[in-house]
Amino acid sequence: MGTSSQEADLHRLMRGSLSGDSGSHRELLKLLSGYLRAYFRRKLTHTGRSVADAEDLVQETLIAIHIHRNAYDLSRPLVPWVYSIARYKLIDFLRRTKALAKDIPIDEVEGLTAHDDRAEVESAFELDTLLERLPTKMRRAIQFVKLKGLSVREAAERCGMSESAIKVSVHRGLRQLSLLVKQEIGS
Amino acid sequence: MKTDSLIEMLSTNVEPVRRGEIWRSLALALVLGLVAAFGVMLVTIGGRPKLIAPQSLFSVALKTVFALTVIVSSGVALIRLAKPEGERMRLAPYLLPMLLALLLGGLIGLGLVVSSSRAAAVIGTQTWTCITCIPLFALLPFLALIFALRRAAPTDLRRTGAIAGLLAGGVGAVVYAFHCPDDSVLFVTVWYGSALAFCTLIGALLGPRFLRW
């Protein structure tokens, strides 16, 4: 697969995702997870680390991409944007677990390779246990809207909160969750 | 947790993203920081006497133009640094205008003052106030910017912190200009320049600590 058609596909999916299309978002994250898996496995091997941590990093990065997609500008290419986040997350991980950033050069943007090994796509942490550590409002908002798939309006009725309060709780909850994931991986 | 379940969770009920969120929150932080710093200046050291006299207004305007050069160029750079690909950007083109302004200021200052009174022109009357108050006035704007940046996605935290410090310093400088009784160009070049450099340094030190995500 050539880099430009990859970029075009991903870019189209991101455009859909930013306009609130769940299908595009799912497809985008699925594709990216394959690329990220290959990236982290390669880099962890190069830095003499265990590839066992790769899936944790894939998931941490997917959450980061989800939360920070407001920092993506559609007029710019997507692949370097994703690489920058992946590299940041990798360096942050290596630093947390004591290693040097200079070991990982800023990459030339290369063609993406995917790694879809079905057997090993599980991280070391459980979503349910992490959710229990969130404040009640955020946990319930995430459970209703993101896990049970209720609409924001339905969730608002059940929680006795306004729709915008639900949206804010989901967003803050995911932010908090990403911090918990990070703690979990760092330890 | 399986990665597929995570993806499923994240892509359930995806909300549309509003364009330009980062730009807007940084601009808001800048404005709030400016208003807050101006308030701090008014209740602490106060504005300079006879502010509306033509000579005062002219000096305040000159200092403001210099500080605005700093604010605009570091602000534009910060918007880019706040996004992941910011790590790839070159800062030099953004820093050049203010460095040129400083250099030009230094040369003009030297030309305007006869050599025997140069020392007096540099030292001024409220040097200590200048180099302490600019960083102090920069504090609230800096915190506001850090708060906004924590909602963004910077990847080069040291440079992002440094430029946030410089931008906050620029705000501190604008605010201090309304108090500053020292009008020699040499004074502004040397001491405003030093205060801004100090703010940049502090920002670079604090960035990696405060901006992680």
Tab-separated table of C-alpha atoms in Angstrom:
chain	number	residue	atom	x	y	z
A	1	MET	CA	0.000	0.000	0.000
A	2	GLY	CA	1.480	3.337	-1.026
A	3	THR	CA	1.873	6.110	1.503
A	4	SER	CA	-0.311	8.591	-0.359
A	5	SER	CA	-3.343	6.313	-0.646
A	6	GLN	CA	-2.923	5.396	3.021
A	7	GLU	CA	-2.864	9.055	3.882
A	8	ALA	CA	-5.920	9.707	1.742
A	9	ASP	CA	-7.918	6.892	3.379
A	10	LEU	CA	-6.966	7.879	6.896
A	11	HIS	CA	-7.615	11.519	6.174
A	12	ARG	CA	-11.088	10.757	4.836
A	13	LEU	CA	-11.876	8.699	7.936
A	14	MET	CA	-10.602	11.447	10.212
A	15	ARG	CA	-12.783	13.983	8.423
A	16	GLY	CA	-15.789	11.785	9.172
A	17	SER	CA	-14.676	11.230	12.738
A	18	LEU	CA	-14.315	14.961	13.403
A	19	SER	CA	-17.820	15.577	12.118
A	20	GLY	CA	-19.146	13.013	14.594
A	21	ASP	CA	-19.478	9.899	12.430
A	22	SER	CA	-19.014	6.873	14.700
A	23	GLY	CA	-18.423	4.455	11.807
A	24	SER	CA	-15.513	6.489	10.440
A	25	HIS	CA	-14.110	6.876	13.922
A	26	ARG	CA	-14.209	3.122	14.547
A	27	GLU	CA	-12.639	2.352	11.186
A	28	LEU	CA	-9.945	4.974	11.748
A	29	LEU	CA	-9.006	3.665	15.190
A	30	LYS	CA	-8.947	0.090	13.888
A	31	LEU	CA	-6.554	0.970	11.070
A	32	LEU	CA	-4.389	3.102	13.336
A	33	SER	CA	-4.203	0.399	15.993
A	34	GLY	CA	-2.522	-1.898	13.475
A	35	TYR	CA	0.028	0.753	12.515
A	36	LEU	CA	0.643	1.713	16.118
A	37	ARG	CA	1.138	-1.919	17.142
A	38	ALA	CA	3.820	-2.364	14.481
A	39	TYR	CA	5.437	0.945	15.431
A	40	PHE	CA	5.618	0.254	19.168
A	41	ARG	CA	6.826	-3.323	18.711
A	42	ARG	CA	9.594	-2.151	16.437
A	43	LYS	CA	10.653	0.694	18.725
A	44	LEU	CA	10.472	-1.356	21.910
A	45	THR	CA	12.648	-3.990	20.311
A	46	HIS	CA	15.146	-1.329	19.143
A	47	THR	CA	15.409	0.095	22.644
A	48	GLY	CA	15.859	-3.307	24.179
A	49	ARG	CA	12.438	-3.342	25.844
A	50	SER	CA	9.893	-6.062	26.087
A	51	VAL	CA	7.258	-6.033	23.329
A	52	ALA	CA	4.790	-7.132	25.992
A	53	ASP	CA	4.196	-3.433	26.718
A	54	ALA	CA	3.321	-2.661	23.096
A	55	GLU	CA	-0.411	-3.242	23.433
A	56	ASP	CA	-0.624	-1.031	26.532
A	57	LEU	CA	1.018	1.737	24.509
A	58	VAL	CA	-1.312	1.110	21.561
A	59	GLN	CA	-4.298	1.591	23.830
A	60	GLU	CA	-2.868	4.613	25.620
A	61	THR	CA	-2.190	6.203	22.227
A	62	LEU	CA	-5.647	5.385	20.856
A	63	ILE	CA	-7.232	7.102	23.852
A	64	ALA	CA	-4.876	10.056	23.347
A	65	ILE	CA	-5.795	10.300	19.664
A	66	HIS	CA	-9.463	10.175	20.588
A	67	ILE	CA	-9.216	12.854	23.270
A	68	HIS	CA	-6.872	15.119	21.332
A	69	ARG	CA	-8.432	14.888	17.892
A	70	ASN	CA	-9.370	18.548	18.391
A	71	ALA	CA	-5.631	19.188	17.942
A	72	TYR	CA	-5.774	17.883	14.385
A	73	ASP	CA	-6.021	20.356	11.569
A	74	LEU	CA	-7.691	18.872	8.467
A	75	SER	CA	-5.519	20.973	6.190
A	76	ARG	CA	-2.434	19.041	7.330
A	77	PRO	CA	-1.444	15.415	6.684
A	78	LEU	CA	-2.633	12.907	9.273
A	79	VAL	CA	0.186	10.342	9.282
A	80	PRO	CA	2.868	12.690	10.716
A	81	TRP	CA	0.322	13.849	13.293
A	82	VAL	CA	-0.254	10.275	14.442
A	83	TYR	CA	3.473	9.535	14.459
A	84	SER	CA	4.124	12.586	16.611
A	85	ILE	CA	1.608	11.405	19.195
A	86	ALA	CA	2.936	7.839	19.097
A	87	ARG	CA	6.499	9.050	19.491
A	88	TYR	CA	5.488	11.320	22.374
A	89	LYS	CA	3.721	8.461	24.129
A	90	LEU	CA	6.670	6.157	23.565
A	91	ILE	CA	9.197	8.644	24.951
A	92	ASP	CA	6.938	9.385	27.891
A	93	PHE	CA	6.718	5.658	28.579
A	94	LEU	CA	10.463	5.125	28.286
A	95	ARG	CA	11.114	8.092	30.543
A	96	ARG	CA	8.665	6.804	33.119
A	97	THR	CA	10.486	3.530	32.993
A	98	LYS	CA	13.936	5.158	32.774
A	99	ALA	CA	15.391	5.415	29.318
A	100	LEU	CA	16.746	8.162	27.130
A	101	ALA	CA	14.715	10.100	24.569
A	102	LYS	CA	17.699	10.445	22.277
A	103	ASP	CA	17.513	6.729	21.611
A	104	ILE	CA	14.443	7.379	19.480
A	105	PRO	CA	15.044	9.736	16.574
A	106	ILE	CA	12.241	11.787	15.055
A	107	ASP	CA	11.285	9.535	12.170
A	108	GLU	CA	11.341	10.331	8.569
A	109	VAL	CA	7.755	9.681	7.632
A	110	GLU	CA	7.939	6.223	6.201
A	111	GLY	CA	5.260	4.009	4.742
A	112	LEU	CA	3.099	2.570	7.459
A	113	THR	CA	3.186	-1.098	8.191
A	114	ALA	CA	0.452	-2.796	10.150
A	115	HIS	CA	0.657	-5.546	12.686
A	116	ASP	CA	-2.584	-7.369	13.366
A	117	ASP	CA	-1.729	-10.293	15.518
A	118	ARG	CA	-5.143	-11.243	16.823
A	119	ALA	CA	-3.855	-13.318	19.740
A	120	GLU	CA	-1.932	-10.525	21.428
A	121	VAL	CA	-4.181	-7.519	21.258
A	122	GLU	CA	-4.978	-7.294	24.917
A	123	SER	CA	-3.520	-4.822	27.391
A	124	ALA	CA	-2.456	-5.497	30.954
A	125	PHE	CA	-5.312	-3.536	32.511
A	126	GLU	CA	-9.083	-3.951	32.725
A	127	LEU	CA	-11.444	-1.150	31.777
A	128	ASP	CA	-13.937	-2.023	34.524
A	129	THR	CA	-11.394	-1.749	37.331
A	130	LEU	CA	-10.136	1.576	35.986
A	131	LEU	CA	-13.687	2.906	35.645
A	132	GLU	CA	-14.341	2.134	39.297
A	133	ARG	CA	-11.648	4.628	40.209
A	134	LEU	CA	-13.413	7.506	38.404
A	135	PRO	CA	-15.771	9.912	40.188
A	136	THR	CA	-19.386	8.657	40.079
A	137	LYS	CA	-20.657	11.250	37.580
A	138	MET	CA	-17.953	10.543	35.066
A	139	ARG	CA	-18.186	6.796	35.515
A	140	ARG	CA	-21.939	6.731	34.994
A	141	ALA	CA	-21.738	9.059	32.004
A	142	ILE	CA	-19.146	6.821	30.354
A	143	GLN	CA	-21.030	3.655	31.211
A	144	PHE	CA	-24.307	4.933	29.752
A	145	VAL	CA	-23.026	6.777	26.687
A	146	LYS	CA	-19.851	4.935	25.713
A	147	LEU	CA	-20.470	1.388	26.940
A	148	LYS	CA	-24.236	0.835	26.850
A	149	GLY	CA	-24.606	3.085	23.841
A	150	LEU	CA	-27.470	5.166	25.200
A	151	SER	CA	-27.945	8.522	23.522
A	152	VAL	CA	-26.766	11.594	25.394
A	153	ARG	CA	-30.402	12.555	25.975
A	154	GLU	CA	-31.309	9.188	27.489
A	155	ALA	CA	-28.227	9.275	29.703
A	156	ALA	CA	-29.120	12.794	30.800
A	157	GLU	CA	-32.605	11.646	31.831
A	158	ARG	CA	-31.288	8.667	33.758
A	159	CYS	CA	-28.637	10.641	35.590
A	160	GLY	CA	-30.824	13.687	36.172
A	161	MET	CA	-28.209	15.856	34.510
A	162	SER	CA	-28.311	18.201	31.537
A	163	GLU	CA	-27.166	16.930	28.143
A	164	SER	CA	-24.171	19.240	28.094
A	165	ALA	CA	-23.196	18.088	31.601
A	166	ILE	CA	-23.233	14.499	30.315
A	167	LYS	CA	-20.997	15.413	27.381
A	168	VAL	CA	-18.591	17.216	29.684
A	169	SER	CA	-18.560	14.253	32.086
A	170	VAL	CA	-17.807	11.821	29.272
A	171	HIS	CA	-14.981	14.003	28.025
A	172	ARG	CA	-13.457	14.605	31.473
A	173	GLY	CA	-13.940	10.951	32.330
A	174	LEU	CA	-11.977	9.850	29.263
A	175	ARG	CA	-9.220	12.305	30.137
A	176	GLN	CA	-9.063	10.940	33.649
A	177	LEU	CA	-9.127	7.415	32.274
A	178	SER	CA	-6.130	8.145	30.072
A	179	LEU	CA	-4.200	9.286	33.159
A	180	LEU	CA	-5.147	6.085	34.970
A	181	VAL	CA	-4.051	3.996	32.000
A	182	LYS	CA	-0.753	5.849	32.026
A	183	GLN	CA	-0.227	5.182	35.742
A	184	GLU	CA	-1.114	1.579	35.192
A	185	ILE	CA	1.441	1.181	32.400
A	186	GLY	CA	4.154	3.102	34.205
A	187	SER	CA	4.044	0.952	37.313
B	1	MET	CA	-8.710	-5.085	28.080
B	2	LYS	CA	-8.944	-6.001	24.406
B	3	THR	CA	-8.002	-3.248	22.002
B	4	ASP	CA	-11.154	-3.955	19.992
B	5	SER	CA	-13.347	-3.319	23.041
B	6	LEU	CA	-11.521	-0.063	23.674
B	7	ILE	CA	-12.097	1.017	20.072
B	8	GLU	CA	-15.743	0.014	20.365
B	9	MET	CA	-16.081	2.083	23.527
B	10	LEU	CA	-14.351	5.133	22.037
B	11	SER	CA	-16.402	5.072	18.854
B	12	THR	CA	-19.799	4.788	20.514
B	13	ASN	CA	-21.691	8.089	20.294
B	14	VAL	CA	-18.813	10.126	18.867
B	15	GLU	CA	-19.345	13.845	19.319
B	16	PRO	CA	-18.435	16.224	16.497
B	17	VAL	CA	-15.375	18.321	17.238
B	18	ARG	CA	-15.594	22.094	17.082
B	19	ARG	CA	-12.934	23.596	14.829
B	20	GLY	CA	-10.312	25.917	16.246
B	21	GLU	CA	-10.771	24.927	19.890
B	22	ILE	CA	-7.076	25.196	20.719
B	23	TRP	CA	-6.699	28.548	19.046
B	24	ARG	CA	-9.693	29.894	20.931
B	25	SER	CA	-8.679	28.611	24.343
B	26	LEU	CA	-5.164	30.021	23.976
B	27	ALA	CA	-6.576	33.394	22.902
B	28	LEU	CA	-8.961	33.374	25.847
B	29	ALA	CA	-6.109	32.539	28.243
B	30	LEU	CA	-4.084	35.397	26.788
B	31	VAL	CA	-6.875	37.942	27.199
B	32	LEU	CA	-7.794	36.824	30.725
B	33	GLY	CA	-4.114	36.783	31.688
B	34	LEU	CA	-3.647	40.297	30.326
B	35	VAL	CA	-6.652	41.662	32.219
B	36	ALA	CA	-5.567	39.927	35.443
B	37	ALA	CA	-1.971	41.146	35.140
B	38	PHE	CA	-3.158	44.691	34.456
B	39	GLY	CA	-5.302	44.508	37.589
B	40	VAL	CA	-2.334	43.299	39.624
B	41	MET	CA	-0.235	46.187	38.310
B	42	LEU	CA	-2.910	48.755	39.210
B	43	VAL	CA	-3.323	47.530	42.790
B	44	THR	CA	0.403	47.090	43.441
B	45	ILE	CA	2.821	49.553	41.809
B	46	GLY	CA	0.164	51.529	39.873
B	47	GLY	CA	0.420	53.374	36.550
B	48	ARG	CA	3.111	55.977	35.929
B	49	PRO	CA	2.324	59.553	36.906
B	50	LYS	CA	1.024	61.843	34.125
B	51	LEU	CA	0.264	58.842	31.942
B	52	ILE	CA	-1.690	60.923	29.455
B	53	ALA	CA	1.074	63.481	28.931
B	54	PRO	CA	2.279	63.252	25.289
B	55	GLN	CA	5.843	62.272	26.282
B	56	SER	CA	4.524	59.454	28.533
B	57	LEU	CA	2.062	58.223	25.947
B	58	PHE	CA	4.770	58.094	23.316
B	59	SER	CA	7.065	56.037	25.537
B	60	VAL	CA	4.287	53.682	26.606
B	61	ALA	CA	3.311	53.239	22.958
B	62	LEU	CA	6.892	52.389	21.941
B	63	LYS	CA	7.277	49.835	24.721
B	64	THR	CA	3.877	48.387	23.870
B	65	VAL	CA	4.816	47.984	20.219
B	66	PHE	CA	7.976	46.130	21.257
B	67	ALA	CA	6.030	43.871	23.653
B	68	LEU	CA	3.387	43.266	20.981
B	69	THR	CA	6.097	42.019	18.617
B	70	VAL	CA	6.960	39.489	21.306
B	71	ILE	CA	3.321	38.586	21.984
B	72	VAL	CA	2.325	38.153	18.349
B	73	SER	CA	5.325	36.120	17.245
B	74	SER	CA	5.417	33.869	20.308
B	75	GLY	CA	1.619	33.540	20.214
B	76	VAL	CA	1.634	32.337	16.621
B	77	ALA	CA	4.460	29.914	17.425
B	78	LEU	CA	2.614	28.641	20.489
B	79	ILE	CA	-0.495	27.737	18.499
B	80	ARG	CA	1.676	25.451	16.382
B	81	LEU	CA	3.637	24.054	19.323
B	82	ALA	CA	0.343	23.184	21.033
B	83	LYS	CA	-0.278	20.536	18.375
B	84	PRO	CA	1.594	17.252	18.043
B	85	GLU	CA	3.562	18.134	14.884
B	86	GLY	CA	4.879	21.198	16.710
B	87	GLU	CA	7.996	19.183	17.488
B	88	ARG	CA	8.947	19.438	13.821
B	89	MET	CA	8.661	23.213	13.541
B	90	ARG	CA	11.591	25.620	13.466
B	91	LEU	CA	11.324	28.430	15.991
B	92	ALA	CA	13.934	30.742	14.504
B	93	PRO	CA	11.580	32.469	12.005
B	94	TYR	CA	9.240	33.321	14.859
B	95	LEU	CA	11.954	34.592	17.189
B	96	LEU	CA	13.781	36.616	14.557
B	97	PRO	CA	11.454	39.672	14.534
B	98	MET	CA	11.794	40.271	18.259
B	99	LEU	CA	15.543	39.664	18.244
B	100	LEU	CA	15.859	42.170	15.407
B	101	ALA	CA	13.716	44.619	17.356
B	102	LEU	CA	16.036	44.200	20.356
B	103	LEU	CA	19.154	44.613	18.226
B	104	LEU	CA	17.718	47.650	16.466
B	105	GLY	CA	16.659	49.076	19.818
B	106	GLY	CA	20.171	48.601	21.160
B	107	LEU	CA	21.763	50.311	18.155
B	108	ILE	CA	19.306	53.207	18.127
B	109	GLY	CA	19.719	53.529	21.876
B	110	LEU	CA	23.484	53.699	21.562
B	111	GLY	CA	23.200	56.254	18.783
B	112	LEU	CA	20.804	58.475	20.700
B	113	VAL	CA	22.863	58.723	23.853
B	114	VAL	CA	26.287	60.325	24.115
B	115	SER	CA	28.830	57.884	25.473
B	116	SER	CA	29.304	59.669	28.799
B	117	SER	CA	25.637	59.189	29.810
B	118	ARG	CA	25.180	55.686	28.424
B	119	ALA	CA	25.639	54.035	31.787
B	120	ALA	CA	22.909	56.211	33.287
B	121	ALA	CA	20.619	55.418	30.363
B	122	VAL	CA	21.043	51.691	30.885
B	123	ILE	CA	20.753	51.716	34.657
B	124	GLY	CA	17.618	53.873	34.820
B	125	THR	CA	15.717	54.609	38.019
B	126	GLN	CA	13.605	51.504	38.655
B	127	THR	CA	15.722	48.704	37.299
B	128	TRP	CA	15.011	46.283	40.089
B	129	THR	CA	11.260	46.913	39.881
B	130	CYS	CA	11.411	46.294	36.134
B	131	ILE	CA	13.161	42.928	36.250
B	132	THR	CA	11.077	41.627	39.147
B	133	CYS	CA	7.688	43.009	38.106
B	134	ILE	CA	7.702	41.801	34.492
B	135	PRO	CA	8.101	38.138	35.572
B	136	LEU	CA	5.624	38.643	38.438
B	137	PHE	CA	3.014	40.160	36.101
B	138	ALA	CA	3.700	37.255	33.748
B	139	LEU	CA	2.733	34.713	36.393
B	140	LEU	CA	-1.067	34.755	35.976
B	141	PRO	CA	-0.922	34.842	32.160
B	142	PHE	CA	1.546	31.936	32.314
B	143	LEU	CA	-0.774	29.870	34.503
B	144	ALA	CA	-3.710	30.625	32.198
B	145	LEU	CA	-1.664	29.554	29.169
B	146	ILE	CA	-0.528	26.351	30.891
B	147	PHE	CA	-4.147	25.606	31.715
B	148	ALA	CA	-5.133	26.076	28.069
B	149	LEU	CA	-2.150	24.066	26.824
B	150	ARG	CA	-3.105	21.149	29.042
B	151	ARG	CA	-6.197	20.845	26.870
B	152	ALA	CA	-4.048	20.804	23.758
B	153	ALA	CA	-1.488	18.221	22.671
B	154	PRO	CA	2.065	19.607	22.700
B	155	THR	CA	4.800	17.013	22.193
B	156	ASP	CA	7.891	19.166	22.680
B	157	LEU	CA	7.168	20.220	26.235
B	158	ARG	CA	10.383	22.141	26.813
B	159	ARG	CA	9.998	24.408	23.797
B	160	THR	CA	6.270	24.758	24.391
B	161	GLY	CA	6.951	25.777	27.999
B	162	ALA	CA	9.655	28.214	26.893
B	163	ILE	CA	7.436	29.926	24.329
B	164	ALA	CA	4.525	30.044	26.778
B	165	GLY	CA	6.933	31.706	29.232
B	166	LEU	CA	8.049	34.199	26.589
B	167	LEU	CA	4.442	34.992	25.627
B	168	ALA	CA	3.498	35.491	29.282
B	169	GLY	CA	6.615	37.651	29.656
B	170	GLY	CA	5.428	39.752	26.717
B	171	VAL	CA	2.126	40.292	28.523
B	172	GLY	CA	4.049	41.195	31.693
B	173	ALA	CA	6.095	43.682	29.662
B	174	VAL	CA	3.038	45.369	28.142
B	175	VAL	CA	1.534	45.736	31.582
B	176	TYR	CA	4.759	46.996	33.142
B	177	ALA	CA	5.092	49.563	30.345
B	178	PHE	CA	2.156	51.436	31.892
B	179	HIS	CA	4.160	51.869	35.087
B	180	CYS	CA	7.717	52.078	33.785
B	181	PRO	CA	9.191	55.593	34.284
B	182	ASP	CA	12.426	54.717	32.458
B	183	ASP	CA	12.089	55.819	28.867
B	184	SER	CA	15.557	55.320	27.426
B	185	VAL	CA	15.695	52.833	24.566
B	186	LEU	CA	18.799	51.259	26.081
B	187	PHE	CA	16.975	50.612	29.335
B	188	VAL	CA	14.117	48.857	27.549
B	189	THR	CA	16.472	46.802	25.402
B	190	VAL	CA	18.616	45.597	28.277
B	191	TRP	CA	16.113	45.112	31.091
B	192	TYR	CA	12.928	44.193	29.252
B	193	GLY	CA	15.113	41.853	27.216
B	194	SER	CA	16.569	40.272	30.366
B	195	ALA	CA	13.163	39.902	32.007
B	196	LEU	CA	11.807	38.207	28.862
B	197	ALA	CA	14.801	35.882	28.710
B	198	PHE	CA	14.211	34.976	32.351
B	199	CYS	CA	10.507	34.228	31.697
B	200	THR	CA	11.473	32.050	28.736
B	201	LEU	CA	13.942	30.118	30.871
B	202	ILE	CA	11.434	29.525	33.670
B	203	GLY	CA	8.883	28.374	31.087
B	204	ALA	CA	11.391	25.921	29.632
B	205	LEU	CA	12.062	24.527	33.097
B	206	LEU	CA	8.383	24.194	34.037
B	207	GLY	CA	7.013	23.005	30.699
B	208	PRO	CA	8.023	19.340	30.965
B	209	ARG	CA	6.615	19.199	34.495
B	210	PHE	CA	3.237	20.871	33.874
B	211	LEU	CA	2.369	19.933	30.323
B	212	ARG	CA	2.556	16.158	30.312
B	213	TRP	CA	-0.467	14.286	29.016
